[in-house]
PDB file of C-alpha atoms in Angstrom:
ATOM      1  CA  MET A 576     -29.591 -37.098  -3.868  1.00  0.00           C
ATOM      2  CA  GLU A 577     -27.454 -34.489  -2.116  1.00  0.00           C
ATOM      3  CA  GLN A 578     -24.247 -35.834  -0.629  1.00  0.00           C
ATOM      4  CA  ILE A 579     -23.219 -34.974   2.941  1.00  0.00           C
ATOM      5  CA  ILE A 580     -19.544 -34.535   3.782  1.00  0.00           C
ATOM      6  CA  THR A 581     -18.715 -36.394   7.001  1.00  0.00           C
ATOM      7  CA  PHE A 582     -15.628 -36.247   9.169  1.00  0.00           C
ATOM      8  CA  ASP A 583     -14.815 -39.885   8.386  1.00  0.00           C
ATOM      9  CA  PHE A 584     -14.996 -39.135   4.681  1.00  0.00           C
ATOM     10  CA  MET A 585     -12.599 -36.197   5.057  1.00  0.00           C
ATOM     11  CA  VAL A 586     -10.111 -38.306   7.031  1.00  0.00           C
ATOM     12  CA  LYS A 587     -10.303 -41.108   4.470  1.00  0.00           C
ATOM     13  CA  LEU A 588      -9.830 -38.655   1.628  1.00  0.00           C
ATOM     14  CA  PHE A 589      -6.831 -37.076   3.318  1.00  0.00           C
ATOM     15  CA  ARG A 590      -5.180 -40.441   3.925  1.00  0.00           C
ATOM     16  CA  GLN A 591      -5.712 -41.396   0.316  1.00  0.00           C
ATOM     17  CA  TYR A 592      -4.468 -38.180  -1.296  1.00  0.00           C
ATOM     18  CA  TRP A 593      -2.134 -36.603   1.290  1.00  0.00           C
ATOM     19  CA  ARG A 594       0.868 -36.930  -1.039  1.00  0.00           C
ATOM     20  CA  VAL A 595      -0.899 -35.033  -3.809  1.00  0.00           C
ATOM     21  CA  LEU A 596      -2.079 -32.408  -1.337  1.00  0.00           C
ATOM     22  CA  LEU A 597       1.433 -31.972   0.042  1.00  0.00           C
ATOM     23  CA  ILE A 598       3.141 -31.778  -3.355  1.00  0.00           C
ATOM     24  CA  LEU A 599       0.697 -29.282  -4.851  1.00  0.00           C
ATOM     25  CA  THR A 600       0.603 -27.190  -1.671  1.00  0.00           C
ATOM     26  CA  ILE A 601       4.401 -26.908  -1.784  1.00  0.00           C
ATOM     27  CA  LEU A 602       4.169 -26.088  -5.493  1.00  0.00           C
ATOM     28  CA  GLY A 603       1.695 -23.309  -4.705  1.00  0.00           C
ATOM     29  CA  GLY A 604       4.076 -21.940  -2.093  1.00  0.00           C
ATOM     30  CA  VAL A 605       6.980 -22.036  -4.553  1.00  0.00           C
ATOM     31  CA  ILE A 606       4.968 -20.197  -7.203  1.00  0.00           C
ATOM     32  CA  ALA A 607       3.872 -17.578  -4.654  1.00  0.00           C
ATOM     33  CA  THR A 608       7.492 -17.154  -3.540  1.00  0.00           C
ATOM     34  CA  VAL A 609       8.760 -16.702  -7.106  1.00  0.00           C
ATOM     35  CA  VAL A 610       6.033 -14.178  -7.914  1.00  0.00           C
ATOM     36  CA  THR A 611       6.604 -12.261  -4.670  1.00  0.00           C
ATOM     37  CA  LEU A 612      10.394 -12.107  -4.890  1.00  0.00           C
ATOM     38  CA  TRP A 613      11.027 -11.775  -8.616  1.00  0.00           C
ATOM     39  CA  VAL A 614       7.845 -10.694 -10.396  1.00  0.00           C
ATOM     40  CA  ILE A 615       6.115  -8.128  -8.161  1.00  0.00           C
ATOM     41  CA  GLN A 616       8.070  -4.886  -7.984  1.00  0.00           C
ATOM     42  CA  PRO A 617       8.869  -3.812  -4.399  1.00  0.00           C
ATOM     43  CA  LYS A 618       7.381  -0.559  -3.136  1.00  0.00           C
ATOM     44  CA  TYR A 619       9.236   1.775  -0.791  1.00  0.00           C
ATOM     45  CA  GLN A 620       7.512   4.388   1.345  1.00  0.00           C
ATOM     46  CA  ALA A 621       8.854   7.769   2.426  1.00  0.00           C
ATOM     47  CA  ASN A 622       7.105  10.339   4.637  1.00  0.00           C
ATOM     48  CA  VAL A 623       7.459  14.083   5.156  1.00  0.00           C
ATOM     49  CA  GLN A 624       5.909  15.603   8.274  1.00  0.00           C
ATOM     50  CA  ILE A 625       4.525  19.111   7.929  1.00  0.00           C
ATOM     51  CA  LEU A 626       3.349  21.480  10.648  1.00  0.00           C
ATOM     52  CA  VAL A 627       0.599  24.004   9.958  1.00  0.00           C
ATOM     53  CA  ASN A 628       1.007  26.873  12.408  1.00  0.00           C
ATOM     54  CA  ARG A 629       0.980  30.668  12.453  1.00  0.00           C
ATOM     55  CA  LYS A 630       2.391  33.068  15.015  1.00  0.00           C
ATOM     56  CA  HIS A 631      -0.218  35.018  16.976  1.00  0.00           C
ATOM     57  CA  SER A 632      -0.088  38.013  19.280  1.00  0.00           C
ATOM     58  CA  SER A 633      -2.402  36.652  21.998  1.00  0.00           C
ATOM     59  CA  ALA A 634      -3.538  33.379  23.509  1.00  0.00           C
ATOM     60  CA  ALA A 635      -7.100  33.840  22.228  1.00  0.00           C
ATOM     61  CA  ALA A 636      -5.877  34.557  18.721  1.00  0.00           C
ATOM     62  CA  GLU A 637      -3.534  31.574  18.909  1.00  0.00           C
ATOM     63  CA  LEU A 638      -6.384  29.195  19.852  1.00  0.00           C
ATOM     64  CA  THR A 639      -8.567  30.507  17.028  1.00  0.00           C
ATOM     65  CA  GLY A 640      -5.629  30.291  14.647  1.00  0.00           C
ATOM     66  CA  GLN A 641      -4.895  26.687  15.620  1.00  0.00           C
ATOM     67  CA  GLN A 642      -8.475  25.675  14.882  1.00  0.00           C
ATOM     68  CA  ALA A 643      -8.293  27.429  11.508  1.00  0.00           C
ATOM     69  CA  ASP A 644      -4.986  25.716  10.719  1.00  0.00           C
ATOM     70  CA  VAL A 645      -6.439  22.291  11.470  1.00  0.00           C
ATOM     71  CA  GLN A 646      -9.357  23.014   9.143  1.00  0.00           C
ATOM     72  CA  MET A 647      -6.956  24.191   6.443  1.00  0.00           C
ATOM     73  CA  ILE A 648      -5.285  20.772   6.331  1.00  0.00           C
ATOM     74  CA  THR A 649      -8.237  19.433   4.350  1.00  0.00           C
ATOM     75  CA  THR A 650      -7.644  22.115   1.714  1.00  0.00           C
ATOM     76  CA  TYR A 651      -3.909  21.428   1.762  1.00  0.00           C
ATOM     77  CA  LYS A 652      -4.554  17.744   1.089  1.00  0.00           C
ATOM     78  CA  GLU A 653      -6.421  18.661  -2.070  1.00  0.00           C
ATOM     79  CA  LEU A 654      -3.634  20.951  -3.235  1.00  0.00           C
ATOM     80  CA  ILE A 655      -0.866  18.402  -2.646  1.00  0.00           C
ATOM     81  CA  THR A 656      -2.562  15.723  -4.731  1.00  0.00           C
ATOM     82  CA  ASN A 657      -3.509  18.218  -7.434  1.00  0.00           C
ATOM     83  CA  SER A 658      -1.664  19.253 -10.582  1.00  0.00           C
ATOM     84  CA  VAL A 659      -1.073  22.722  -9.151  1.00  0.00           C
ATOM     85  CA  VAL A 660       1.615  21.199  -6.909  1.00  0.00           C
ATOM     86  CA  LEU A 661       2.508  17.999  -8.732  1.00  0.00           C
ATOM     87  CA  LYS A 662       3.263  19.626 -12.103  1.00  0.00           C
ATOM     88  CA  PRO A 663       5.991  21.979 -10.835  1.00  0.00           C
ATOM     89  CA  ALA A 664       7.260  19.229  -8.506  1.00  0.00           C
ATOM     90  CA  ARG A 665       7.522  16.851 -11.459  1.00  0.00           C
ATOM     91  CA  GLN A 666       9.469  19.435 -13.457  1.00  0.00           C
ATOM     92  CA  ALA A 667      11.857  20.090 -10.572  1.00  0.00           C
ATOM     93  CA  LEU A 668      12.424  16.365 -10.065  1.00  0.00           C
ATOM     94  CA  SER A 669      13.306  15.955 -13.728  1.00  0.00           C
ATOM     95  CA  GLU A 670      15.637  18.956 -13.891  1.00  0.00           C
ATOM     96  CA  GLU A 671      17.326  18.787 -10.483  1.00  0.00           C
ATOM     97  CA  ALA A 672      17.296  15.116  -9.515  1.00  0.00           C
ATOM     98  CA  ASP A 673      16.998  13.395 -12.909  1.00  0.00           C
ATOM     99  CA  ILE A 674      13.902  11.559 -11.622  1.00  0.00           C
ATOM    100  CA  ARG A 675      11.286  11.222 -14.314  1.00  0.00           C
ATOM    101  CA  ARG A 676       7.754  10.249 -13.399  1.00  0.00           C
ATOM    102  CA  SER A 677       4.548  10.952 -15.275  1.00  0.00           C
ATOM    103  CA  LEU A 678       1.960  13.189 -13.679  1.00  0.00           C
ATOM    104  CA  GLU A 679      -0.415  10.240 -13.368  1.00  0.00           C
ATOM    105  CA  THR A 680       2.290   8.171 -11.661  1.00  0.00           C
ATOM    106  CA  LEU A 681       2.868  10.927  -9.108  1.00  0.00           C
ATOM    107  CA  LYS A 682      -0.861  11.223  -8.437  1.00  0.00           C
ATOM    108  CA  GLN A 683      -1.026   7.503  -7.719  1.00  0.00           C
ATOM    109  CA  ALA A 684       2.138   7.571  -5.613  1.00  0.00           C
ATOM    110  CA  VAL A 685       1.253  10.464  -3.305  1.00  0.00           C
ATOM    111  CA  SER A 686      -1.149  10.395  -0.376  1.00  0.00           C
ATOM    112  CA  VAL A 687      -1.702  12.597   2.650  1.00  0.00           C
ATOM    113  CA  THR A 688      -2.345  11.351   6.172  1.00  0.00           C
ATOM    114  CA  SER A 689      -3.342  13.282   9.264  1.00  0.00           C
ATOM    115  CA  THR A 690      -4.691  12.793  12.763  1.00  0.00           C
ATOM    116  CA  ALA A 691      -7.911  14.426  13.946  1.00  0.00           C
ATOM    117  CA  ASN A 692      -7.390  17.816  15.606  1.00  0.00           C
ATOM    118  CA  SER A 693      -3.660  17.751  14.869  1.00  0.00           C
ATOM    119  CA  GLN A 694      -1.744  20.526  13.129  1.00  0.00           C
ATOM    120  CA  VAL A 695       0.733  17.993  11.759  1.00  0.00           C
ATOM    121  CA  PHE A 696       0.132  15.963   8.639  1.00  0.00           C
ATOM    122  CA  SER A 697       2.306  13.751   6.452  1.00  0.00           C
ATOM    123  CA  ILE A 698       2.971  13.555   2.739  1.00  0.00           C
ATOM    124  CA  VAL A 699       3.458   9.884   1.887  1.00  0.00           C
ATOM    125  CA  ILE A 700       5.139   8.636  -1.291  1.00  0.00           C
ATOM    126  CA  ARG A 701       5.350   5.066  -2.561  1.00  0.00           C
ATOM    127  CA  ASP A 702       7.856   4.320  -5.297  1.00  0.00           C
ATOM    128  CA  GLN A 703       9.778   1.368  -6.705  1.00  0.00           C
ATOM    129  CA  ASN A 704      13.079   3.078  -5.902  1.00  0.00           C
ATOM    130  CA  ALA A 705      13.947   3.642  -2.228  1.00  0.00           C
ATOM    131  CA  LYS A 706      16.109   6.741  -2.752  1.00  0.00           C
ATOM    132  CA  ALA A 707      13.677   8.238  -5.246  1.00  0.00           C
ATOM    133  CA  SER A 708      10.754   7.870  -2.836  1.00  0.00           C
ATOM    134  CA  ALA A 709      12.461  10.168  -0.319  1.00  0.00           C
ATOM    135  CA  ILE A 710      13.550  12.679  -2.972  1.00  0.00           C
ATOM    136  CA  ILE A 711      10.046  12.823  -4.474  1.00  0.00           C
ATOM    137  CA  ALA A 712       8.433  13.278  -1.058  1.00  0.00           C
ATOM    138  CA  ASN A 713      10.794  16.117  -0.115  1.00  0.00           C
ATOM    139  CA  GLN A 714      10.358  17.836  -3.487  1.00  0.00           C
ATOM    140  CA  ILE A 715       6.566  17.713  -3.319  1.00  0.00           C
ATOM    141  CA  ALA A 716       6.703  19.108   0.226  1.00  0.00           C
ATOM    142  CA  ALA A 717       9.011  21.948  -0.851  1.00  0.00           C
ATOM    143  CA  THR A 718       6.870  22.732  -3.885  1.00  0.00           C
ATOM    144  CA  PHE A 719       3.714  22.692  -1.788  1.00  0.00           C
ATOM    145  CA  LYS A 720       5.234  25.067   0.772  1.00  0.00           C
ATOM    146  CA  ASP A 721       6.172  27.484  -2.007  1.00  0.00           C
ATOM    147  CA  ARG A 722       2.904  27.257  -3.922  1.00  0.00           C
ATOM    148  CA  VAL A 723       0.627  27.622  -0.902  1.00  0.00           C
ATOM    149  CA  GLN A 724       2.091  31.073  -0.171  1.00  0.00           C
ATOM    150  CA  HIS A 725       1.098  32.232  -3.657  1.00  0.00           C
ATOM    151  CA  ILE A 726      -2.302  30.540  -3.830  1.00  0.00           C
ATOM    152  CA  ILE A 727      -3.724  31.123  -0.345  1.00  0.00           C
ATOM    153  CA  LYS A 728      -1.441  34.010   0.652  1.00  0.00           C
ATOM    154  CA  VAL A 729      -0.449  32.496   3.990  1.00  0.00           C
ATOM    155  CA  ASN A 730       2.875  31.474   5.460  1.00  0.00           C
ATOM    156  CA  ASN A 731       1.920  28.827   8.000  1.00  0.00           C
ATOM    157  CA  VAL A 732       3.645  25.719   6.633  1.00  0.00           C
ATOM    158  CA  THR A 733       6.819  24.287   8.179  1.00  0.00           C
ATOM    159  CA  ILE A 734       8.568  21.074   7.145  1.00  0.00           C
ATOM    160  CA  VAL A 735       9.417  19.550  10.524  1.00  0.00           C
ATOM    161  CA  ALA A 736      10.673  16.115   9.436  1.00  0.00           C
ATOM    162  CA  PRO A 737      12.019  15.647   5.892  1.00  0.00           C
ATOM    163  CA  ALA A 738      11.760  12.222   4.301  1.00  0.00           C
ATOM    164  CA  GLU A 739      14.634   9.780   4.677  1.00  0.00           C
ATOM    165  CA  THR A 740      15.537   6.925   2.362  1.00  0.00           C
ATOM    166  CA  PRO A 741      13.687   3.802   3.585  1.00  0.00           C
ATOM    167  CA  ASP A 742      15.718   0.650   4.239  1.00  0.00           C
ATOM    168  CA  THR A 743      13.056  -1.948   3.505  1.00  0.00           C
ATOM    169  CA  PRO A 744      10.061  -2.084   1.159  1.00  0.00           C
ATOM    170  CA  VAL A 745       6.523  -1.890   2.521  1.00  0.00           C
ATOM    171  CA  ALA A 746       5.124  -4.093  -0.263  1.00  0.00           C
ATOM    172  CA  PRO A 747       4.730  -6.818  -1.203  1.00  0.00           C
ATOM    173  CA  LYS A 748       4.241  -8.568   2.138  1.00  0.00           C
ATOM    174  CA  LYS A 749       6.407 -11.585   1.409  1.00  0.00           C
ATOM    175  CA  ALA A 750       5.354 -13.836   4.275  1.00  0.00           C
ATOM    176  CA  ILE A 751       1.648 -13.115   3.778  1.00  0.00           C
ATOM    177  CA  ASN A 752       1.819 -13.728   0.022  1.00  0.00           C
ATOM    178  CA  ILE A 753       3.615 -17.048   0.495  1.00  0.00           C
ATOM    179  CA  LEU A 754       1.111 -18.195   3.137  1.00  0.00           C
ATOM    180  CA  ILE A 755      -1.765 -17.224   0.855  1.00  0.00           C
ATOM    181  CA  GLY A 756      -0.161 -19.246  -1.933  1.00  0.00           C
ATOM    182  CA  LEU A 757       0.201 -22.290   0.315  1.00  0.00           C
ATOM    183  CA  ALA A 758      -3.324 -22.037   1.715  1.00  0.00           C
ATOM    184  CA  GLY A 759      -4.876 -21.286  -1.667  1.00  0.00           C
ATOM    185  CA  ALA A 760      -3.222 -24.271  -3.345  1.00  0.00           C
ATOM    186  CA  CYS A 761      -4.187 -26.565  -0.473  1.00  0.00           C
ATOM    187  CA  CYS A 762      -7.838 -25.453  -0.509  1.00  0.00           C
ATOM    188  CA  TRP A 763      -8.052 -25.698  -4.286  1.00  0.00           C
ATOM    189  CA  VAL A 764      -6.649 -29.239  -4.406  1.00  0.00           C
ATOM    190  CA  TRP A 765      -8.797 -30.336  -1.470  1.00  0.00           C
ATOM    191  CA  ARG A 766     -11.935 -28.996  -3.114  1.00  0.00           C
ATOM    192  CA  LEU A 767     -11.106 -30.780  -6.361  1.00  0.00           C
ATOM    193  CA  ARG A 768     -10.534 -34.039  -4.518  1.00  0.00           C
ATOM    194  CA  VAL A 769     -13.781 -33.764  -2.547  1.00  0.00           C
ATOM    195  CA  SER A 770     -15.782 -32.940  -5.691  1.00  0.00           C
ATOM    196  CA  GLY A 771     -14.070 -35.703  -7.657  1.00  0.00           C
ATOM    197  CA  SER A 772     -14.670 -38.299  -4.967  1.00  0.00           C
ATOM    198  CA  TYR A 773     -18.362 -37.514  -4.762  1.00  0.00           C
ATOM    199  CA  LEU A 774     -18.636 -37.562  -8.539  1.00  0.00           C
ATOM    200  CA  ILE A 775     -17.077 -41.015  -8.647  1.00  0.00           C
ATOM    201  CA  ALA A 776     -19.285 -42.209  -5.794  1.00  0.00           C
ATOM    202  CA  GLY A 777     -22.372 -40.912  -7.580  1.00  0.00           C
ATOM    203  CA  CYS A 778     -21.451 -42.652 -10.834  1.00  0.00           C
ATOM    204  CA  ARG A 779     -20.994 -45.963  -9.081  1.00  0.00           C
ATOM    205  CA  ARG A 780     -24.535 -45.964  -7.704  1.00  0.00           C
TER     206      ARG A 780
END
């Protein structure tokens, strides 16, 4: 016969096992804290803002050019995350800044963000080293600006805001991880106690 969990049963169960719930919930929080602070590597994020804009002789040409520049951002995104930019950027980082990252690592670290109908987009880098994240972002931006002139034969890219070394990591989210650890441990223990109590009750019938 299927058992039905009632409010009275839950209260009784809590009163009976609240010490176990409390101890294991705290233990879950401690484990989550240790993992968050000492096991998971922090990630720092650096951003470079780039403007796509060409000089035009008339207002009509400028409007048409702005629309074309906005559309070109999609193509630029593909170039930035492609080996055509990342390979020379990786080589420059190794030779000039003594920062060594594999090509695959750079591909995973770089992303491009933009706003609809805006001529400005951002190159975003996430890395375990705060200073390196800014250096990598600036190098990829500089390499992209150089390569795009040779590939597409246009000179419409301006770096308007170079990356700066971030002060704090963006991941992991310490408070969220700890709360998840506390809640997860509490729910797990509670579920075990509810299941165990019903099993015992069923055996006694």
